[in-house]
GROMACS .gro file of C-alpha atoms in nm:
model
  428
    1UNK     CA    1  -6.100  -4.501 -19.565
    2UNK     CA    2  -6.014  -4.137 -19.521
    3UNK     CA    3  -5.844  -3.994 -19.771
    4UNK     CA    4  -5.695  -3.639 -19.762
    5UNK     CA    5  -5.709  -3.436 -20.042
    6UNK     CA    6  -5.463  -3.202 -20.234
    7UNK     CA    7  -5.612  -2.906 -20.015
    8UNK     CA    8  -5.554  -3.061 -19.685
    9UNK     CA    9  -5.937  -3.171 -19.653
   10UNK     CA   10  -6.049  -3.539 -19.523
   11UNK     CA   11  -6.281  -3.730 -19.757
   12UNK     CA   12  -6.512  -4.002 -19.591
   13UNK     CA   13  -6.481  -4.284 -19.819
   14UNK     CA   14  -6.545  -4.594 -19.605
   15UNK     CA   15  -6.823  -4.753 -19.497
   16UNK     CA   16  -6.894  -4.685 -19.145
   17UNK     CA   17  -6.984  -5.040 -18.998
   18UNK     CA   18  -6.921  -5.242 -18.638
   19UNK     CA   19  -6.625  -5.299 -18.620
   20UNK     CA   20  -6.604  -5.601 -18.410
   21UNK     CA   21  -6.832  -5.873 -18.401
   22UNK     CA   22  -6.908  -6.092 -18.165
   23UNK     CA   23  -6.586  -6.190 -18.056
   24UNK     CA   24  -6.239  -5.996 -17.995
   25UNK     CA   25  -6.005  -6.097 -18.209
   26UNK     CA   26  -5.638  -6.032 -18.139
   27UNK     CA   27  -5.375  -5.932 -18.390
   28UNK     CA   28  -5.139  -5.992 -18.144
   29UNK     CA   29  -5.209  -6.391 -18.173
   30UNK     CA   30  -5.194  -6.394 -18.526
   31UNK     CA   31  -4.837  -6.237 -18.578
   32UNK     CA   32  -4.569  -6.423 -18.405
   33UNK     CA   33  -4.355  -6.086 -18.487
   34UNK     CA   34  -4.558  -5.866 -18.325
   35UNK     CA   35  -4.443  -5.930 -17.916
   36UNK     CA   36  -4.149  -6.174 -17.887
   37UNK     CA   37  -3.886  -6.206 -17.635
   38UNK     CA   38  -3.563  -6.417 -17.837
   39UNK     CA   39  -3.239  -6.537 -17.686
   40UNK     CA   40  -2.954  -6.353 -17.713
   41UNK     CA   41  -2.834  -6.635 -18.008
   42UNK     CA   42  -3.179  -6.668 -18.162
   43UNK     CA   43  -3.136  -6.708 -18.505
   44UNK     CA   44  -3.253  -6.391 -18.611
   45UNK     CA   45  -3.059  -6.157 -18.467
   46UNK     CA   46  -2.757  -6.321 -18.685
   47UNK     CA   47  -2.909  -6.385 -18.952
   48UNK     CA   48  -2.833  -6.244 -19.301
   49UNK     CA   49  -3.018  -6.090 -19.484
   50UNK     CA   50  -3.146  -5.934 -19.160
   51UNK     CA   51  -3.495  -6.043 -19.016
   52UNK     CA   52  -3.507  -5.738 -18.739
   53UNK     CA   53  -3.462  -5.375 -18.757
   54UNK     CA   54  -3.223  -5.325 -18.439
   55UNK     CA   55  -3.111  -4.990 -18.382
   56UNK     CA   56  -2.946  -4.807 -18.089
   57UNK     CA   57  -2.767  -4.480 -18.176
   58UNK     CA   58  -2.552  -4.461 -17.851
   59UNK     CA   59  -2.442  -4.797 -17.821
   60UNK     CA   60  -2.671  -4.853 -17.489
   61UNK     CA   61  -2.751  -5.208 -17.495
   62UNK     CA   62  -2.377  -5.289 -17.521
   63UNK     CA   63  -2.234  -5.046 -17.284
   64UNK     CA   64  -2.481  -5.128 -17.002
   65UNK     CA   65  -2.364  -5.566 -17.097
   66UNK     CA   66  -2.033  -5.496 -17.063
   67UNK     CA   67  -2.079  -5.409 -16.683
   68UNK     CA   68  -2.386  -5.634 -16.616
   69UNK     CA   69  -2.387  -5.897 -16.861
   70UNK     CA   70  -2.535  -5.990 -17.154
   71UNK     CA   71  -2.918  -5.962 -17.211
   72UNK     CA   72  -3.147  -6.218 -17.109
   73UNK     CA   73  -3.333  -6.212 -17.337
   74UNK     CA   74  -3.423  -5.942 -17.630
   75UNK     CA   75  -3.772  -5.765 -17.697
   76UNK     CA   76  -3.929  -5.805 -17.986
   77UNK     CA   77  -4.246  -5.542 -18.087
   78UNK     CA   78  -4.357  -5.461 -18.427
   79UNK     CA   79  -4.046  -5.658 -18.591
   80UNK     CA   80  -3.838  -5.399 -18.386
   81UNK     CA   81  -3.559  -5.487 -18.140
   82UNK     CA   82  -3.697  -5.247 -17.922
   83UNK     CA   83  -3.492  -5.332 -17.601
   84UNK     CA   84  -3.373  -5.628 -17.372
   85UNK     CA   85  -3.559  -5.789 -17.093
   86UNK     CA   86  -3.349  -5.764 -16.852
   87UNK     CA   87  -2.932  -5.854 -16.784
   88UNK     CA   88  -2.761  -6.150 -16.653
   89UNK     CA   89  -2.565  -5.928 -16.348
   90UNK     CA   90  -2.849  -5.750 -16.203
   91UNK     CA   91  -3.213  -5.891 -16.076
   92UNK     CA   92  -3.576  -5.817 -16.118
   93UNK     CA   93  -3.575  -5.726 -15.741
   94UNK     CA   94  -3.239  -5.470 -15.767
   95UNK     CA   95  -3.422  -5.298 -16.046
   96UNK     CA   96  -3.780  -5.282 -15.895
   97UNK     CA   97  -3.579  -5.123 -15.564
   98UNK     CA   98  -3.432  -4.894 -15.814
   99UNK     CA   99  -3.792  -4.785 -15.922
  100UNK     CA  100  -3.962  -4.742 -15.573
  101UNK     CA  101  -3.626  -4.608 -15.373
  102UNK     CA  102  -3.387  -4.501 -15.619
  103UNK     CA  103  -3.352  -4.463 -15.952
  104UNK     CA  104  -3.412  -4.658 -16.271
  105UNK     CA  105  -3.251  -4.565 -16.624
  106UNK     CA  106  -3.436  -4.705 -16.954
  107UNK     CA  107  -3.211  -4.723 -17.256
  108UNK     CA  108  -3.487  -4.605 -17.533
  109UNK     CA  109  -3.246  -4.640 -17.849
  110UNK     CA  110  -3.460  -4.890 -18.008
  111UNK     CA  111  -3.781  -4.651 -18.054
  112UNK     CA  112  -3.843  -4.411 -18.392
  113UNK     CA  113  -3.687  -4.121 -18.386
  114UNK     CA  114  -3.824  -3.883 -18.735
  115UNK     CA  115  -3.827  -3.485 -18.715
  116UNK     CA  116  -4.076  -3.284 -18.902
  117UNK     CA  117  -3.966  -2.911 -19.017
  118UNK     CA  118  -4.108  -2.623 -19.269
  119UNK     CA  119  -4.378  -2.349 -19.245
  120UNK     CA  120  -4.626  -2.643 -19.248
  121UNK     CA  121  -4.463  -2.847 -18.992
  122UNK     CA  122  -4.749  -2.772 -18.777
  123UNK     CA  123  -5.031  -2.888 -19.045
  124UNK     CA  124  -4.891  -3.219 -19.124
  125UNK     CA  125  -4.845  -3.320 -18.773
  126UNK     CA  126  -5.241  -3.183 -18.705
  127UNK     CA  127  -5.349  -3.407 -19.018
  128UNK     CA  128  -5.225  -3.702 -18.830
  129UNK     CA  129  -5.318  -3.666 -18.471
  130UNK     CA  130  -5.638  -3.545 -18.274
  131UNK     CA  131  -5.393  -3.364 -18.051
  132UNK     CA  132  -5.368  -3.010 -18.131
  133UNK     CA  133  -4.988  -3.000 -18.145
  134UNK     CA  134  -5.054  -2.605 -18.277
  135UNK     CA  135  -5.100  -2.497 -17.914
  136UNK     CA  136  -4.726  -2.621 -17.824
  137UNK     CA  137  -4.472  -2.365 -17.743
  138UNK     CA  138  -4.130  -2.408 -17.832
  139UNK     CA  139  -3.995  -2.660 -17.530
  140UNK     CA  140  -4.322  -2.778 -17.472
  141UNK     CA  141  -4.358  -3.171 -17.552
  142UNK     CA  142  -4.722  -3.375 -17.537
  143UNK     CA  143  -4.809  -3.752 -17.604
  144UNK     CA  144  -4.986  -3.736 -17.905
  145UNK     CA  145  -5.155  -4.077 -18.040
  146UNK     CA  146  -5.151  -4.076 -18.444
  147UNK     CA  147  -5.535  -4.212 -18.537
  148UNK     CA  148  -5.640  -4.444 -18.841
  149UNK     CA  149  -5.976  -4.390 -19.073
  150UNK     CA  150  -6.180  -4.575 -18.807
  151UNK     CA  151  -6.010  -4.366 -18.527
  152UNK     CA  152  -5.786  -4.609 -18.365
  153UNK     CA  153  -5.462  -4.594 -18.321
  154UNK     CA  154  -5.171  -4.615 -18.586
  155UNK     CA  155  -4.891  -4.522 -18.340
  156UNK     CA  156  -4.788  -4.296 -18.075
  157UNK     CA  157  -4.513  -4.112 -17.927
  158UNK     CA  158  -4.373  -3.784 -17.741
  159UNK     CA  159  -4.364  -3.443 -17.989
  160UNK     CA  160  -4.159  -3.205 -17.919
  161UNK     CA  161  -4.151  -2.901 -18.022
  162UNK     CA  162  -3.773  -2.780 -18.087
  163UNK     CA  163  -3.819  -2.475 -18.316
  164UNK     CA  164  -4.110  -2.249 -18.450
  165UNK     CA  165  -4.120  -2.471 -18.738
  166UNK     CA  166  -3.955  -2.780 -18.591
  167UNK     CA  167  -4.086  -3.095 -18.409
  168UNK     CA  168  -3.880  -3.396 -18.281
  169UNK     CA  169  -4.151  -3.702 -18.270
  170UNK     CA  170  -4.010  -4.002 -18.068
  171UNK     CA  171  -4.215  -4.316 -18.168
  172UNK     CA  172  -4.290  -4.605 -17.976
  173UNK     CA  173  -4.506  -4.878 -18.134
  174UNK     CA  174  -4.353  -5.096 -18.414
  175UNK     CA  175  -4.107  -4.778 -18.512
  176UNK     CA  176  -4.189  -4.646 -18.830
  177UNK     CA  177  -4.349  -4.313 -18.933
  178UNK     CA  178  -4.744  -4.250 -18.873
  179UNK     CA  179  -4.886  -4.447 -19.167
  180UNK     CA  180  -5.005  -4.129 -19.347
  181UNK     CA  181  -4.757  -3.886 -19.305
  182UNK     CA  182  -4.685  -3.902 -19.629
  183UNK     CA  183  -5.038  -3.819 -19.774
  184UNK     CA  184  -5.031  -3.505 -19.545
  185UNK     CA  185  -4.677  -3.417 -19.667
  186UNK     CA  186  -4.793  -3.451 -19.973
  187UNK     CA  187  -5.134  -3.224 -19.886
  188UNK     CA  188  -4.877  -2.948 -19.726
  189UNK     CA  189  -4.551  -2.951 -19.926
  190UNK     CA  190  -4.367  -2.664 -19.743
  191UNK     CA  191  -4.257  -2.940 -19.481
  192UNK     CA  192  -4.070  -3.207 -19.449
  193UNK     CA  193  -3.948  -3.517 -19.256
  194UNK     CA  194  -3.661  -3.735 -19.186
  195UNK     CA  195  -3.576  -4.042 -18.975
  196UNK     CA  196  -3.333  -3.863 -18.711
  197UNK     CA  197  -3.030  -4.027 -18.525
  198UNK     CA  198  -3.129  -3.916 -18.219
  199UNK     CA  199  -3.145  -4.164 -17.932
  200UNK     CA  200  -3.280  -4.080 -17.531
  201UNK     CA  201  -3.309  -4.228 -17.162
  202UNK     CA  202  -3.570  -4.192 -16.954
  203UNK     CA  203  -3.505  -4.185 -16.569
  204UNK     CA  204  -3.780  -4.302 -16.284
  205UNK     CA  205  -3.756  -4.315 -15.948
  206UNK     CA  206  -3.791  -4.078 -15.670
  207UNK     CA  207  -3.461  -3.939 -15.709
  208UNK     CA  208  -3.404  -3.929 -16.059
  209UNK     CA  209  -3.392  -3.558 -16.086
  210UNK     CA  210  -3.068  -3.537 -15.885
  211UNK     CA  211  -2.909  -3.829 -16.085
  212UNK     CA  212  -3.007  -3.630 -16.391
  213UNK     CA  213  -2.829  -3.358 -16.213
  214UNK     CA  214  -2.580  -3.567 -16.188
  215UNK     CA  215  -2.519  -3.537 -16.620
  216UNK     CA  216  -2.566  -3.188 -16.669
  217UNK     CA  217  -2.394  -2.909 -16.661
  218UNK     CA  218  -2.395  -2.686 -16.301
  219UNK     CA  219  -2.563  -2.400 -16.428
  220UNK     CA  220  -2.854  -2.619 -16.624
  221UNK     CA  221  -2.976  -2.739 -16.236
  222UNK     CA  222  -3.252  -2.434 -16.181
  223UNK     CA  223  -3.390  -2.471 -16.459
  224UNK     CA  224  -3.413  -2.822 -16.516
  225UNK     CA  225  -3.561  -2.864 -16.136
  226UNK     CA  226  -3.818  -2.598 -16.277
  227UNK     CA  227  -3.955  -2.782 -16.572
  228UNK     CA  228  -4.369  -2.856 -16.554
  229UNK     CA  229  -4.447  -3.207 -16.698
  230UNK     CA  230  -4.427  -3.201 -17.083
  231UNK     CA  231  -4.170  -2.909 -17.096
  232UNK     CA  232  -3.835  -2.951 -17.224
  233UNK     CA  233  -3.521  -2.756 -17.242
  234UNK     CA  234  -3.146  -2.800 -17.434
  235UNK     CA  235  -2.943  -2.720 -17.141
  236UNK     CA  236  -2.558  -2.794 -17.096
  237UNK     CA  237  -2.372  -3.147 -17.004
  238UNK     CA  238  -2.089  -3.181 -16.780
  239UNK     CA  239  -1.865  -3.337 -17.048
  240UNK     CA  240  -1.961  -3.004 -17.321
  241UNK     CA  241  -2.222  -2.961 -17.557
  242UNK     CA  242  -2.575  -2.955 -17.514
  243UNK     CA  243  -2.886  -3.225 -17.533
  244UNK     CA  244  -3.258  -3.167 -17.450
  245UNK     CA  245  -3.413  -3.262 -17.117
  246UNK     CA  246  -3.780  -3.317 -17.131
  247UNK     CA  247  -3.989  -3.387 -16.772
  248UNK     CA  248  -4.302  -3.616 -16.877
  249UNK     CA  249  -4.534  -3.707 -16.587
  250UNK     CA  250  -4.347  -4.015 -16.416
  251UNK     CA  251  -3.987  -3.928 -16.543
  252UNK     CA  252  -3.728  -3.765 -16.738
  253UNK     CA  253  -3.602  -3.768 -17.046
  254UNK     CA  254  -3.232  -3.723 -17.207
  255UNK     CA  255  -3.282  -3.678 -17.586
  256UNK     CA  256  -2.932  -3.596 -17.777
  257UNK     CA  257  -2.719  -3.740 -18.062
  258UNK     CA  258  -2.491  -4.062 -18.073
  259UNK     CA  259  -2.228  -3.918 -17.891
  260UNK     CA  260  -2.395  -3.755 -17.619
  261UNK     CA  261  -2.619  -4.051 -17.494
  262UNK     CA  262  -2.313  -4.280 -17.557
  263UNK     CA  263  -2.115  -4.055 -17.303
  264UNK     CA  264  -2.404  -4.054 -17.039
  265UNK     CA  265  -2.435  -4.412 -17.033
  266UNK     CA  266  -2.078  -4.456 -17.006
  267UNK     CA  267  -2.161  -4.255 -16.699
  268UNK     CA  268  -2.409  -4.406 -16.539
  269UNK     CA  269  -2.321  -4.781 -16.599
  270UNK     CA  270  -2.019  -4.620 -16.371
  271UNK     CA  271  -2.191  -4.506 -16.057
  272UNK     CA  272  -2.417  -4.789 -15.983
  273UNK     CA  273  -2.505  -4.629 -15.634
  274UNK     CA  274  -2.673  -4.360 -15.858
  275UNK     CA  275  -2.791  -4.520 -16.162
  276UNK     CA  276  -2.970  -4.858 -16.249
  277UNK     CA  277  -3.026  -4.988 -16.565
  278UNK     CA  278  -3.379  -5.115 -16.609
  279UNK     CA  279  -3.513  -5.373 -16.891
  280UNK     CA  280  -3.852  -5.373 -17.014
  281UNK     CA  281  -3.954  -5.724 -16.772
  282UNK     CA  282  -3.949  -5.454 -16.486
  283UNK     CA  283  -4.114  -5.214 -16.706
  284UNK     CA  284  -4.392  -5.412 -16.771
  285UNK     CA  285  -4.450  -5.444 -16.383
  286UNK     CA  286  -4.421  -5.050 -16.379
  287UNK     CA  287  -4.683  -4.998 -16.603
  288UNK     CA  288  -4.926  -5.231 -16.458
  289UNK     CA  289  -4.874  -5.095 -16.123
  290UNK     CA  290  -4.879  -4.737 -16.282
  291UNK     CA  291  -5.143  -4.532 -16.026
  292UNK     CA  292  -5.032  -4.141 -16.223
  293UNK     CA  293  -5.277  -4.262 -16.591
  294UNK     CA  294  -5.281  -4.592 -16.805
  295UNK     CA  295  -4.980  -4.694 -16.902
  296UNK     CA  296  -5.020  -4.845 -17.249
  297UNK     CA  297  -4.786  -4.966 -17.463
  298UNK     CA  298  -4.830  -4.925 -17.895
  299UNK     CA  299  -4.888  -5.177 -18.072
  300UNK     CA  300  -4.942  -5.407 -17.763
  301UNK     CA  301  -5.222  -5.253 -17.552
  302UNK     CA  302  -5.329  -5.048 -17.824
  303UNK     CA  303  -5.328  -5.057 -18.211
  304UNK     CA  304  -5.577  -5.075 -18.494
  305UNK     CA  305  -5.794  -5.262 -18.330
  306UNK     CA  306  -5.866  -5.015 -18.054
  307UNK     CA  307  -6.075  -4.683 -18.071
  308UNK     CA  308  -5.970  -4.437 -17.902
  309UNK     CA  309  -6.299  -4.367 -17.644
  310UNK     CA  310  -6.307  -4.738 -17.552
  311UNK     CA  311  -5.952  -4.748 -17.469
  312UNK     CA  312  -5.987  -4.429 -17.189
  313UNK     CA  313  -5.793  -4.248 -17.403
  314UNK     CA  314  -6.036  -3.954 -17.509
  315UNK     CA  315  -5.842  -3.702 -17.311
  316UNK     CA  316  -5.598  -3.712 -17.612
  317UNK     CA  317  -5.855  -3.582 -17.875
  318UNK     CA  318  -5.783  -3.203 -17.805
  319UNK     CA  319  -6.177  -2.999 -17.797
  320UNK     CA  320  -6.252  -2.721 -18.019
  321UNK     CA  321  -6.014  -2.901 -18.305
  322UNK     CA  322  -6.134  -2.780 -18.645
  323UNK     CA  323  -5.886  -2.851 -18.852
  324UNK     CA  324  -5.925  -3.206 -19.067
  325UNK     CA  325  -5.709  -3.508 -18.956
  326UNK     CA  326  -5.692  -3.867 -18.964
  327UNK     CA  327  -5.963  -4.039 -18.809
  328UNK     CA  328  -6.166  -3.713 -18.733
  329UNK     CA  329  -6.481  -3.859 -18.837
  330UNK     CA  330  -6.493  -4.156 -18.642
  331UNK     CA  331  -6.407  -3.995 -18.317
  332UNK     CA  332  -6.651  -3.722 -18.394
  333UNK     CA  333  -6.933  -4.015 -18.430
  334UNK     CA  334  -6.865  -4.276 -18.152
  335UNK     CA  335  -7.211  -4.450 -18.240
  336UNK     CA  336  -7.113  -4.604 -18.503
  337UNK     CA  337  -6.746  -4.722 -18.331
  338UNK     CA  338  -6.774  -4.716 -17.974
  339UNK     CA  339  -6.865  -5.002 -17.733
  340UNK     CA  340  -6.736  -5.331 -17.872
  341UNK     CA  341  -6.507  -5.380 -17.597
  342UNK     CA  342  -6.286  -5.210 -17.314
  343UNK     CA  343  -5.959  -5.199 -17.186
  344UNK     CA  344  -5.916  -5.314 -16.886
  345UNK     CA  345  -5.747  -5.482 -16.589
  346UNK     CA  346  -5.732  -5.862 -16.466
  347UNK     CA  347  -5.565  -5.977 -16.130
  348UNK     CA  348  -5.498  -6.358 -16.073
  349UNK     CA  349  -5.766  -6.494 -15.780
  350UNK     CA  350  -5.496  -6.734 -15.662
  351UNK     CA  351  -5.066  -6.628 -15.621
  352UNK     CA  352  -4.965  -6.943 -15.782
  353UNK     CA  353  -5.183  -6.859 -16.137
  354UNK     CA  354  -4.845  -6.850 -16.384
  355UNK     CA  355  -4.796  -6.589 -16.621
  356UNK     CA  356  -5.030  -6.529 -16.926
  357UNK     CA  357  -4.902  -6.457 -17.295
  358UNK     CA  358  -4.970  -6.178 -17.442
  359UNK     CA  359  -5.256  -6.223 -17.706
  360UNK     CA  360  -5.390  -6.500 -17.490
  361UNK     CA  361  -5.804  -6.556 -17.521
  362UNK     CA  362  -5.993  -6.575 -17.226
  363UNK     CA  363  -6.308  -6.687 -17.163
  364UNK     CA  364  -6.652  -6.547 -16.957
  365UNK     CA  365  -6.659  -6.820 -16.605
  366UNK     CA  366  -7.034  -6.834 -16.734
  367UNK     CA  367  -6.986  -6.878 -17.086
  368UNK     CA  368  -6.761  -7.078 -17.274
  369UNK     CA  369  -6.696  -6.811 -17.504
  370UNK     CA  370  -6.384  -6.581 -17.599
  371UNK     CA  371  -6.431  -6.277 -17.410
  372UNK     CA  372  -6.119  -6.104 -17.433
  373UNK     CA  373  -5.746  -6.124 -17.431
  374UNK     CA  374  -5.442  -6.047 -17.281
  375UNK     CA  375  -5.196  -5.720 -17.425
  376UNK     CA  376  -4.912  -5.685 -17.170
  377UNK     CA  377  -4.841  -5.966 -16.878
  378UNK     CA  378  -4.635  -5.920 -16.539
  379UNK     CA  379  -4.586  -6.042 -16.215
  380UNK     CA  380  -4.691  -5.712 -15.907
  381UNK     CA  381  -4.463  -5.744 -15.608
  382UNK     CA  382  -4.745  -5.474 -15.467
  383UNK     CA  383  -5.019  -5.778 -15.522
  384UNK     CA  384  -4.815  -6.041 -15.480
  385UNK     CA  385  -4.949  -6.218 -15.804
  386UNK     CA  386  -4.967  -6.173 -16.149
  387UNK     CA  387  -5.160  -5.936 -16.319
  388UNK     CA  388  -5.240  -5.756 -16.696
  389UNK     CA  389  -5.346  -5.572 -16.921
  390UNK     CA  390  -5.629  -5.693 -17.171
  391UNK     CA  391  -5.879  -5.633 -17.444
  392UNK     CA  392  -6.213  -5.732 -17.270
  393UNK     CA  393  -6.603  -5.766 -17.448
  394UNK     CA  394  -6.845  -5.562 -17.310
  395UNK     CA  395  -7.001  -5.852 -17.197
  396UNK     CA  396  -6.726  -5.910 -16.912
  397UNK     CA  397  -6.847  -5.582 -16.648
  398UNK     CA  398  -6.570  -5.505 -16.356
  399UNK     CA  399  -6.541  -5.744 -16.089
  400UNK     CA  400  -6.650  -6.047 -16.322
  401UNK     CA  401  -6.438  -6.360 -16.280
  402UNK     CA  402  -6.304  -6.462 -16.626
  403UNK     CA  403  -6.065  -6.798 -16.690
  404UNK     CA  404  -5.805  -6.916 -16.908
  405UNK     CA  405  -5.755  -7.300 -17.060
  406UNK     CA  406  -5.577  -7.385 -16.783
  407UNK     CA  407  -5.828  -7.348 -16.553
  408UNK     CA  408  -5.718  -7.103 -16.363
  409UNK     CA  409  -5.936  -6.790 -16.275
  410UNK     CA  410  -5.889  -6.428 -16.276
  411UNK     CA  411  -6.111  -6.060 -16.195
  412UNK     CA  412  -6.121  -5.843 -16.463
  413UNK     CA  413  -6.096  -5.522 -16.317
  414UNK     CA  414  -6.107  -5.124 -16.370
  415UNK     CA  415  -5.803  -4.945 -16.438
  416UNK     CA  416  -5.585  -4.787 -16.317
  417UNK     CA  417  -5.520  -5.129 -16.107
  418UNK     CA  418  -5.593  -5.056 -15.757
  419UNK     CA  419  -5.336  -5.192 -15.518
  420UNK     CA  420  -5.152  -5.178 -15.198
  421UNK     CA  421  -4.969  -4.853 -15.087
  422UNK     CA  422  -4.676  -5.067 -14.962
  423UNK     CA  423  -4.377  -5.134 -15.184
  424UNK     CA  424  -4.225  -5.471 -15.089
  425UNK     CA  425  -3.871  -5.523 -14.961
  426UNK     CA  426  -3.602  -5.661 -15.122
  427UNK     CA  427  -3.640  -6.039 -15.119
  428UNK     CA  428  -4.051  -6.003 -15.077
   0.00000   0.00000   0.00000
């Protein structure tokens, strides 16, 4: 693998081979850990010792149950509780309304919160990532994806950075640190990291500026409603203090301490006309439909297994990056890495074809061969059928018709999913 040495140089020390042969092969299928949706009394969220990390600084999860019920069912990624699929008290349908006409709320207390600080904040976090996080003003955020050896991905999340020497890193994937942070730590000592309490929401929906409005403090308004995408600012709340608001591309973020996010939900959960708590069962249907970029989701639709130029995702390895980092030398030599397999899209040919599992093979309609498989699963009210995400060979082009076991049949398909303009009622 790549190794980085006491002087913040990358040594090549792995053999660069294919790495896929000539079938996918998905972890996903293999680990019964890695994507699992348990009951709320599923043995191992009581069990002692404990078989889950579950954390929600904030108290989300239970604040938003005692108004709507309890959770239908939890979310398992990575070993993680990351969040719940949905609540007994309010649909699929009154949350996908919330989405198109109104606005959704996503408790995100189950990701990986860490901070990295020091004169060398800035080198670790370049060690890590292809991203060239040095560019970043203070307030300025990006989606960085942190790379292995073979340059796939280890994990990714949202950086932030809070202070000339300060970044706030909220993890998604299987929430734990990038795998080698400590090596580069180690490489640049005048930094440091720590797993934060922090906790956030993000808000979606055509009106979820004004609901975020709706938290903050009167004089915060201007300059909130002025924020570009991937710009942040600690502005005021209405009940005193101060947390961060961050603008990505398709919503907006609340990142603050215990207290504060335990407060806004308190909030929200009380002025249902303005606020509706979403579960990731919708979110998976938001993704899928997702027109704005691909809307991946670490470790499911991306992990070790996927390089970052077959995945679409080359617009995250920043140009003119000569500093050494994680990865560098298999991005920088796609021959040897690129081109086992794509990431695309596959519709269902018929509205009755039930919902696939994630990690589910497929197989080519010509050949009775695996030819990919499936990494996140939903139904589309816009298509009126089901539809994913999945891992496909290179064998299956866009537009070929691929199966399951079951017989039924499916079009793989280029992404970002193309489909109608028309949001359905409610009731569709």
């Amino acid at each position: 693998m790549n190794e980085m040495t006491k002087d913040g140089q990358v040594a090549e020390q792995w053999d660069r081979t294919v790495r896929h042969g000539g079938r996918l092969h998905s972890p996903l299928a293999t680990d019964g850990w890695a994507w699992r949706l348990i009951p709320p009394d599923h043995p191992a969220l009581q069990g002692r010792p404990s078989a889950l990390r579950m954390n929600d600084p904030g108290e989300a999860l239970e604040i938003i149950s005692e108004q709507y019920g309890q959770p239908e069912y939890y979310c398992v990624l990575g070993g993680n509780v990351a969040s719940v699929s949905g609540w007994t008290g309010i649909s699929f349908d009154e949350q996908y309304q919330a989405l198109a006409r109104g606005t959704g709320a996503f408790p995100c207390g189950g990701m990986y919160y860490c901070s990295v600080r020091g004169p060398d904040a800035v080198r670790v976090l370049g060690a890590l990532t292809p991203r060239r996080v040095d560019l970043l003003d203070v307030g300025q955020a990006a989606f960085a994806v942190f790379t292995t050896p073979e340059g796939t991905v280890d994990t990714e999340g949202v950086v932030l950075r809070d202070g000339e020497d300060s970044f706030q890193i909220s993890l998604g994937g299987d929430t734990r640190p990038p795998r080698w942070l400590h090596d580069a730590l180690d490489s640049y000592p005048r930094a440091w990291a720590e797993e934060t309490d922090l906790s956030s929401f993000n808000l979606k929906g055509p009106h979820r500026d004004q609901a975020m409005l709706r938290l903050l403090a009167d004089d915060a308004a201007a300059q909130v409603l002025q924020l570009p995408p991937f710009h942040g600012a600690r502005v005021g709340i209405r009940w005193g203090g101060e947390a961060w608001v961050l603008r990505t591309v398709i919503g907006i973020e609340m990142w603050g301490g215990p207290d504060v996010i335990r407060e806004a939900w308190k909030r929200m959960v009380a002025d249902p006309r303005t606020f509706t708590p979403c579960g990731w069962e919708v979110l998976a249907t938001y993704r899928l439909e997702c027109r704005e970029f691909r809307f991946y989701l670490c470790p499911l639709d991306i992990h070790r297994g996927t390089y970052l130029l077959d995945a679409g995702l080359g617009h995250v390895v920043s140009r003119g990056k000569r500093e050494p980092y994680v990865g560098r030398g298999a991005l920088e030599n796609p021959e040897y890495f690129s081109g086992q397999m794509w990431v695309g899209g596959l519709t269902a040919l018929s509205p009755g074809a039930p919902r696939r599992a994630v990690g589910e093979m497929l197989t080519s309609e010509a050949r009775d061969i695996p030819s990919g498989y499936v990494t996140s699963a939903a139904y589309s009210p816009r298509a009126g059928r089901e539809i994913c995400f999945a891992h496909l060979s290179n064998r299956v082009a866009p537009g070929s018709t691929v199966g399951f076991g079951d017989g039924s049949t499916w079009r793989a398909v280029s992404l970002p999913l193309q489909l109608p303009n028309v949001v359905p009622g409610r009731g569709y």
